[in-house]
């Protein structure tokens, strides 16, 4: 029953967002017929989520790190390729059999919208922590140094303490 209520609430919020976008369009002056949905009140948690969404600061945001795509006219014929974010190179690579080429994240998101078959995501905090660690390893000449073994939070705290103590 809770699942049904959650689904109903999600549908109401989705309709509300859609109707709001219609009223913001300069060419939309028609009555949507869903005024009762527009009067939905947000709970405190939903209001916080909405605020986070608008600011781009969602606590449970994920970043795409790989896509396996099927290129072909049907499921029984075609070819598979993969786009992968390389932490060391800090760039996107497309693997097409033996051919490996660089690409842009925007191209991956745009071009794989319809051909993407399997999508891999990583929590944004984990992604940022791994990326920061890789930058430190590169700064240490490719060797793991003491700073790279610290977590992102530990490095942030150390930075704050150094500012307080100096």
PDB file of C-alpha atoms in Angstrom:
ATOM      1  CA  UNK A   1       0.000   0.000   0.000  1.00  0.00           C
ATOM      2  CA  UNK A   2       2.895   2.375   0.797  1.00  0.00           C
ATOM      3  CA  UNK A   3       4.290   1.703  -2.672  1.00  0.00           C
ATOM      4  CA  UNK A   4       0.958   2.708  -4.261  1.00  0.00           C
ATOM      5  CA  UNK A   5       0.903   5.924  -2.218  1.00  0.00           C
ATOM      6  CA  UNK A   6       4.479   6.706  -3.229  1.00  0.00           C
ATOM      7  CA  UNK A   7       3.651   6.106  -6.890  1.00  0.00           C
ATOM      8  CA  UNK A   8       0.562   8.310  -6.653  1.00  0.00           C
ATOM      9  CA  UNK A   9       2.595  11.091  -4.983  1.00  0.00           C
ATOM     10  CA  UNK A  10       5.339  10.833  -7.621  1.00  0.00           C
ATOM     11  CA  UNK A  11       2.732  11.057 -10.384  1.00  0.00           C
ATOM     12  CA  UNK A  12       1.155  14.125  -8.763  1.00  0.00           C
ATOM     13  CA  UNK A  13       4.526  15.847  -8.464  1.00  0.00           C
ATOM     14  CA  UNK A  14       5.399  14.967 -12.044  1.00  0.00           C
ATOM     15  CA  UNK A  15       2.113  16.401 -13.281  1.00  0.00           C
ATOM     16  CA  UNK A  16       2.655  19.494 -11.174  1.00  0.00           C
ATOM     17  CA  UNK A  17       6.103  20.034 -12.671  1.00  0.00           C
ATOM     18  CA  UNK A  18       4.756  19.484 -16.184  1.00  0.00           C
ATOM     19  CA  UNK A  19       1.869  21.911 -15.646  1.00  0.00           C
ATOM     20  CA  UNK A  20       4.218  24.488 -14.174  1.00  0.00           C
ATOM     21  CA  UNK A  21       6.443  24.240 -17.238  1.00  0.00           C
ATOM     22  CA  UNK A  22       3.382  24.742 -19.457  1.00  0.00           C
ATOM     23  CA  UNK A  23       2.362  27.914 -17.644  1.00  0.00           C
ATOM     24  CA  UNK A  24       5.910  29.257 -17.978  1.00  0.00           C
ATOM     25  CA  UNK A  25       5.850  28.826 -21.766  1.00  0.00           C
ATOM     26  CA  UNK A  26       4.993  32.133 -23.500  1.00  0.00           C
ATOM     27  CA  UNK A  27       2.702  30.365 -25.983  1.00  0.00           C
ATOM     28  CA  UNK A  28       0.700  28.458 -23.380  1.00  0.00           C
ATOM     29  CA  UNK A  29      -2.422  30.281 -22.274  1.00  0.00           C
ATOM     30  CA  UNK A  30      -4.765  27.296 -22.312  1.00  0.00           C
ATOM     31  CA  UNK A  31      -6.424  25.820 -19.242  1.00  0.00           C
ATOM     32  CA  UNK A  32      -4.584  22.602 -18.372  1.00  0.00           C
ATOM     33  CA  UNK A  33      -7.493  21.174 -16.389  1.00  0.00           C
ATOM     34  CA  UNK A  34      -5.208  20.064 -13.556  1.00  0.00           C
ATOM     35  CA  UNK A  35      -5.486  23.004 -11.164  1.00  0.00           C
ATOM     36  CA  UNK A  36      -6.186  20.664  -8.240  1.00  0.00           C
ATOM     37  CA  UNK A  37      -2.768  19.058  -8.761  1.00  0.00           C
ATOM     38  CA  UNK A  38      -1.066  22.461  -8.651  1.00  0.00           C
ATOM     39  CA  UNK A  39      -2.309  22.962  -5.092  1.00  0.00           C
ATOM     40  CA  UNK A  40      -0.260  20.031  -3.724  1.00  0.00           C
ATOM     41  CA  UNK A  41       1.657  21.026  -0.607  1.00  0.00           C
ATOM     42  CA  UNK A  42       5.219  19.834  -0.151  1.00  0.00           C
ATOM     43  CA  UNK A  43       6.343  18.038   2.981  1.00  0.00           C
ATOM     44  CA  UNK A  44       9.529  19.421   4.572  1.00  0.00           C
ATOM     45  CA  UNK A  45      11.589  16.599   3.033  1.00  0.00           C
ATOM     46  CA  UNK A  46      10.086  17.201  -0.406  1.00  0.00           C
ATOM     47  CA  UNK A  47      10.710  20.937  -0.119  1.00  0.00           C
ATOM     48  CA  UNK A  48      14.359  20.244   0.759  1.00  0.00           C
ATOM     49  CA  UNK A  49      14.620  17.864  -2.186  1.00  0.00           C
ATOM     50  CA  UNK A  50      13.086  20.436  -4.526  1.00  0.00           C
ATOM     51  CA  UNK A  51      15.516  23.098  -3.273  1.00  0.00           C
ATOM     52  CA  UNK A  52      18.453  20.709  -3.730  1.00  0.00           C
ATOM     53  CA  UNK A  53      17.280  19.805  -7.223  1.00  0.00           C
ATOM     54  CA  UNK A  54      17.049  23.452  -8.253  1.00  0.00           C
ATOM     55  CA  UNK A  55      20.546  24.194  -6.907  1.00  0.00           C
ATOM     56  CA  UNK A  56      22.075  21.000  -8.362  1.00  0.00           C
ATOM     57  CA  UNK A  57      23.172  19.853  -4.904  1.00  0.00           C
ATOM     58  CA  UNK A  58      21.350  16.532  -4.593  1.00  0.00           C
ATOM     59  CA  UNK A  59      22.791  14.364  -1.832  1.00  0.00           C
ATOM     60  CA  UNK A  60      22.253  11.177  -3.823  1.00  0.00           C
ATOM     61  CA  UNK A  61      23.398  12.274  -7.264  1.00  0.00           C
ATOM     62  CA  UNK A  62      25.130   9.902  -9.611  1.00  0.00           C
ATOM     63  CA  UNK A  63      27.521  10.408 -12.473  1.00  0.00           C
ATOM     64  CA  UNK A  64      27.546   8.284 -15.582  1.00  0.00           C
ATOM     65  CA  UNK A  65      30.886   6.481 -15.973  1.00  0.00           C
ATOM     66  CA  UNK A  66      30.237   3.964 -18.752  1.00  0.00           C
ATOM     67  CA  UNK A  67      27.736   3.015 -21.434  1.00  0.00           C
ATOM     68  CA  UNK A  68      27.508  -0.188 -23.436  1.00  0.00           C
ATOM     69  CA  UNK A  69      25.663   0.505 -26.689  1.00  0.00           C
ATOM     70  CA  UNK A  70      24.182  -1.654 -29.408  1.00  0.00           C
ATOM     71  CA  UNK A  71      24.580  -0.307 -32.922  1.00  0.00           C
ATOM     72  CA  UNK A  72      22.368  -2.141 -35.391  1.00  0.00           C
ATOM     73  CA  UNK A  73      18.928  -2.432 -36.903  1.00  0.00           C
ATOM     74  CA  UNK A  74      17.685  -5.259 -34.664  1.00  0.00           C
ATOM     75  CA  UNK A  75      18.587  -7.195 -31.528  1.00  0.00           C
ATOM     76  CA  UNK A  76      19.671 -10.160 -33.647  1.00  0.00           C
ATOM     77  CA  UNK A  77      22.224  -8.190 -35.650  1.00  0.00           C
ATOM     78  CA  UNK A  78      24.554  -5.335 -34.986  1.00  0.00           C
ATOM     79  CA  UNK A  79      27.612  -4.428 -33.000  1.00  0.00           C
ATOM     80  CA  UNK A  80      28.412  -3.463 -29.408  1.00  0.00           C
ATOM     81  CA  UNK A  81      30.642  -0.557 -28.419  1.00  0.00           C
ATOM     82  CA  UNK A  82      31.486   0.917 -25.038  1.00  0.00           C
ATOM     83  CA  UNK A  83      32.134   4.445 -23.806  1.00  0.00           C
ATOM     84  CA  UNK A  84      34.115   4.623 -20.549  1.00  0.00           C
ATOM     85  CA  UNK A  85      35.371   7.474 -18.379  1.00  0.00           C
ATOM     86  CA  UNK A  86      39.097   6.973 -17.732  1.00  0.00           C
ATOM     87  CA  UNK A  87      40.070   8.383 -14.319  1.00  0.00           C
ATOM     88  CA  UNK A  88      43.793   8.478 -15.120  1.00  0.00           C
ATOM     89  CA  UNK A  89      43.359  10.354 -18.385  1.00  0.00           C
ATOM     90  CA  UNK A  90      40.336  12.241 -17.041  1.00  0.00           C
ATOM     91  CA  UNK A  91      38.607  11.816 -20.359  1.00  0.00           C
ATOM     92  CA  UNK A  92      36.015   9.693 -22.132  1.00  0.00           C
ATOM     93  CA  UNK A  93      37.107   6.858 -24.414  1.00  0.00           C
ATOM     94  CA  UNK A  94      35.070   4.927 -26.982  1.00  0.00           C
ATOM     95  CA  UNK A  95      36.024   1.268 -27.397  1.00  0.00           C
ATOM     96  CA  UNK A  96      34.995  -0.147 -30.761  1.00  0.00           C
ATOM     97  CA  UNK A  97      36.752  -3.509 -31.114  1.00  0.00           C
ATOM     98  CA  UNK A  98      40.452  -2.661 -31.473  1.00  0.00           C
ATOM     99  CA  UNK A  99      39.757   1.005 -32.210  1.00  0.00           C
ATOM    100  CA  UNK A 100      39.952   3.230 -29.109  1.00  0.00           C
ATOM    101  CA  UNK A 101      39.234   6.937 -29.509  1.00  0.00           C
ATOM    102  CA  UNK A 102      38.617   9.913 -27.243  1.00  0.00           C
ATOM    103  CA  UNK A 103      35.189  11.480 -27.072  1.00  0.00           C
ATOM    104  CA  UNK A 104      33.311  14.095 -25.050  1.00  0.00           C
ATOM    105  CA  UNK A 105      30.845  13.373 -22.229  1.00  0.00           C
ATOM    106  CA  UNK A 106      28.232  15.516 -23.977  1.00  0.00           C
ATOM    107  CA  UNK A 107      28.594  13.329 -27.081  1.00  0.00           C
ATOM    108  CA  UNK A 108      28.170  10.177 -24.998  1.00  0.00           C
ATOM    109  CA  UNK A 109      25.017  11.543 -23.379  1.00  0.00           C
ATOM    110  CA  UNK A 110      23.578  12.729 -26.686  1.00  0.00           C
ATOM    111  CA  UNK A 111      24.624   9.891 -28.995  1.00  0.00           C
ATOM    112  CA  UNK A 112      23.933   6.986 -26.644  1.00  0.00           C
ATOM    113  CA  UNK A 113      20.476   8.195 -25.661  1.00  0.00           C
ATOM    114  CA  UNK A 114      18.840   5.671 -28.010  1.00  0.00           C
ATOM    115  CA  UNK A 115      21.594   3.115 -28.585  1.00  0.00           C
ATOM    116  CA  UNK A 116      22.638   2.756 -24.924  1.00  0.00           C
ATOM    117  CA  UNK A 117      21.981  -0.758 -23.659  1.00  0.00           C
ATOM    118  CA  UNK A 118      23.644  -0.808 -20.233  1.00  0.00           C
ATOM    119  CA  UNK A 119      24.445   2.334 -18.256  1.00  0.00           C
ATOM    120  CA  UNK A 120      26.907   2.407 -15.352  1.00  0.00           C
ATOM    121  CA  UNK A 121      26.744   5.125 -12.717  1.00  0.00           C
ATOM    122  CA  UNK A 122      28.884   6.077  -9.728  1.00  0.00           C
ATOM    123  CA  UNK A 123      27.813   8.142  -6.739  1.00  0.00           C
ATOM    124  CA  UNK A 124      29.079  11.691  -7.329  1.00  0.00           C
ATOM    125  CA  UNK A 125      30.951  11.785  -3.989  1.00  0.00           C
ATOM    126  CA  UNK A 126      32.774   8.532  -4.770  1.00  0.00           C
ATOM    127  CA  UNK A 127      33.559   9.810  -8.270  1.00  0.00           C
ATOM    128  CA  UNK A 128      34.965  13.093  -6.939  1.00  0.00           C
ATOM    129  CA  UNK A 129      37.003  11.263  -4.296  1.00  0.00           C
ATOM    130  CA  UNK A 130      38.525   8.895  -6.868  1.00  0.00           C
ATOM    131  CA  UNK A 131      39.220  11.765  -9.242  1.00  0.00           C
ATOM    132  CA  UNK A 132      40.915  13.774  -6.471  1.00  0.00           C
ATOM    133  CA  UNK A 133      43.007  10.742  -5.466  1.00  0.00           C
ATOM    134  CA  UNK A 134      44.083  10.246  -9.067  1.00  0.00           C
ATOM    135  CA  UNK A 135      45.131  13.896  -9.340  1.00  0.00           C
ATOM    136  CA  UNK A 136      47.258  13.500  -6.193  1.00  0.00           C
ATOM    137  CA  UNK A 137      48.858  10.306  -7.516  1.00  0.00           C
ATOM    138  CA  UNK A 138      49.721  12.142 -10.736  1.00  0.00           C
ATOM    139  CA  UNK A 139      51.165  15.047  -8.738  1.00  0.00           C
ATOM    140  CA  UNK A 140      53.346  12.528  -6.843  1.00  0.00           C
ATOM    141  CA  UNK A 141      54.859  11.293 -10.093  1.00  0.00           C
ATOM    142  CA  UNK A 142      52.540   8.313 -10.483  1.00  0.00           C
ATOM    143  CA  UNK A 143      53.374   6.869  -7.066  1.00  0.00           C
ATOM    144  CA  UNK A 144      50.883   6.521  -4.258  1.00  0.00           C
ATOM    145  CA  UNK A 145      51.903   9.081  -1.666  1.00  0.00           C
ATOM    146  CA  UNK A 146      50.541   9.646   1.842  1.00  0.00           C
ATOM    147  CA  UNK A 147      48.073  12.312   0.707  1.00  0.00           C
ATOM    148  CA  UNK A 148      46.499   9.951  -1.843  1.00  0.00           C
ATOM    149  CA  UNK A 149      45.668   7.429   0.853  1.00  0.00           C
ATOM    150  CA  UNK A 150      43.521   9.972   2.702  1.00  0.00           C
ATOM    151  CA  UNK A 151      39.836  10.102   1.897  1.00  0.00           C
ATOM    152  CA  UNK A 152      38.374  13.203   0.316  1.00  0.00           C
ATOM    153  CA  UNK A 153      36.794  14.183   3.657  1.00  0.00           C
ATOM    154  CA  UNK A 154      40.084  13.670   5.509  1.00  0.00           C
ATOM    155  CA  UNK A 155      41.862  15.908   2.983  1.00  0.00           C
ATOM    156  CA  UNK A 156      39.153  18.562   3.387  1.00  0.00           C
ATOM    157  CA  UNK A 157      39.435  18.406   7.181  1.00  0.00           C
ATOM    158  CA  UNK A 158      43.231  18.584   7.012  1.00  0.00           C
ATOM    159  CA  UNK A 159      42.980  21.623   4.762  1.00  0.00           C
ATOM    160  CA  UNK A 160      40.571  23.300   7.208  1.00  0.00           C
ATOM    161  CA  UNK A 161      42.797  22.530  10.211  1.00  0.00           C
ATOM    162  CA  UNK A 162      45.855  23.894   8.431  1.00  0.00           C
ATOM    163  CA  UNK A 163      43.941  27.135   7.825  1.00  0.00           C
ATOM    164  CA  UNK A 164      42.918  27.349  11.504  1.00  0.00           C
ATOM    165  CA  UNK A 165      46.400  26.599  12.844  1.00  0.00           C
ATOM    166  CA  UNK A 166      48.249  29.060  10.615  1.00  0.00           C
TER     167      UNK A 166
END
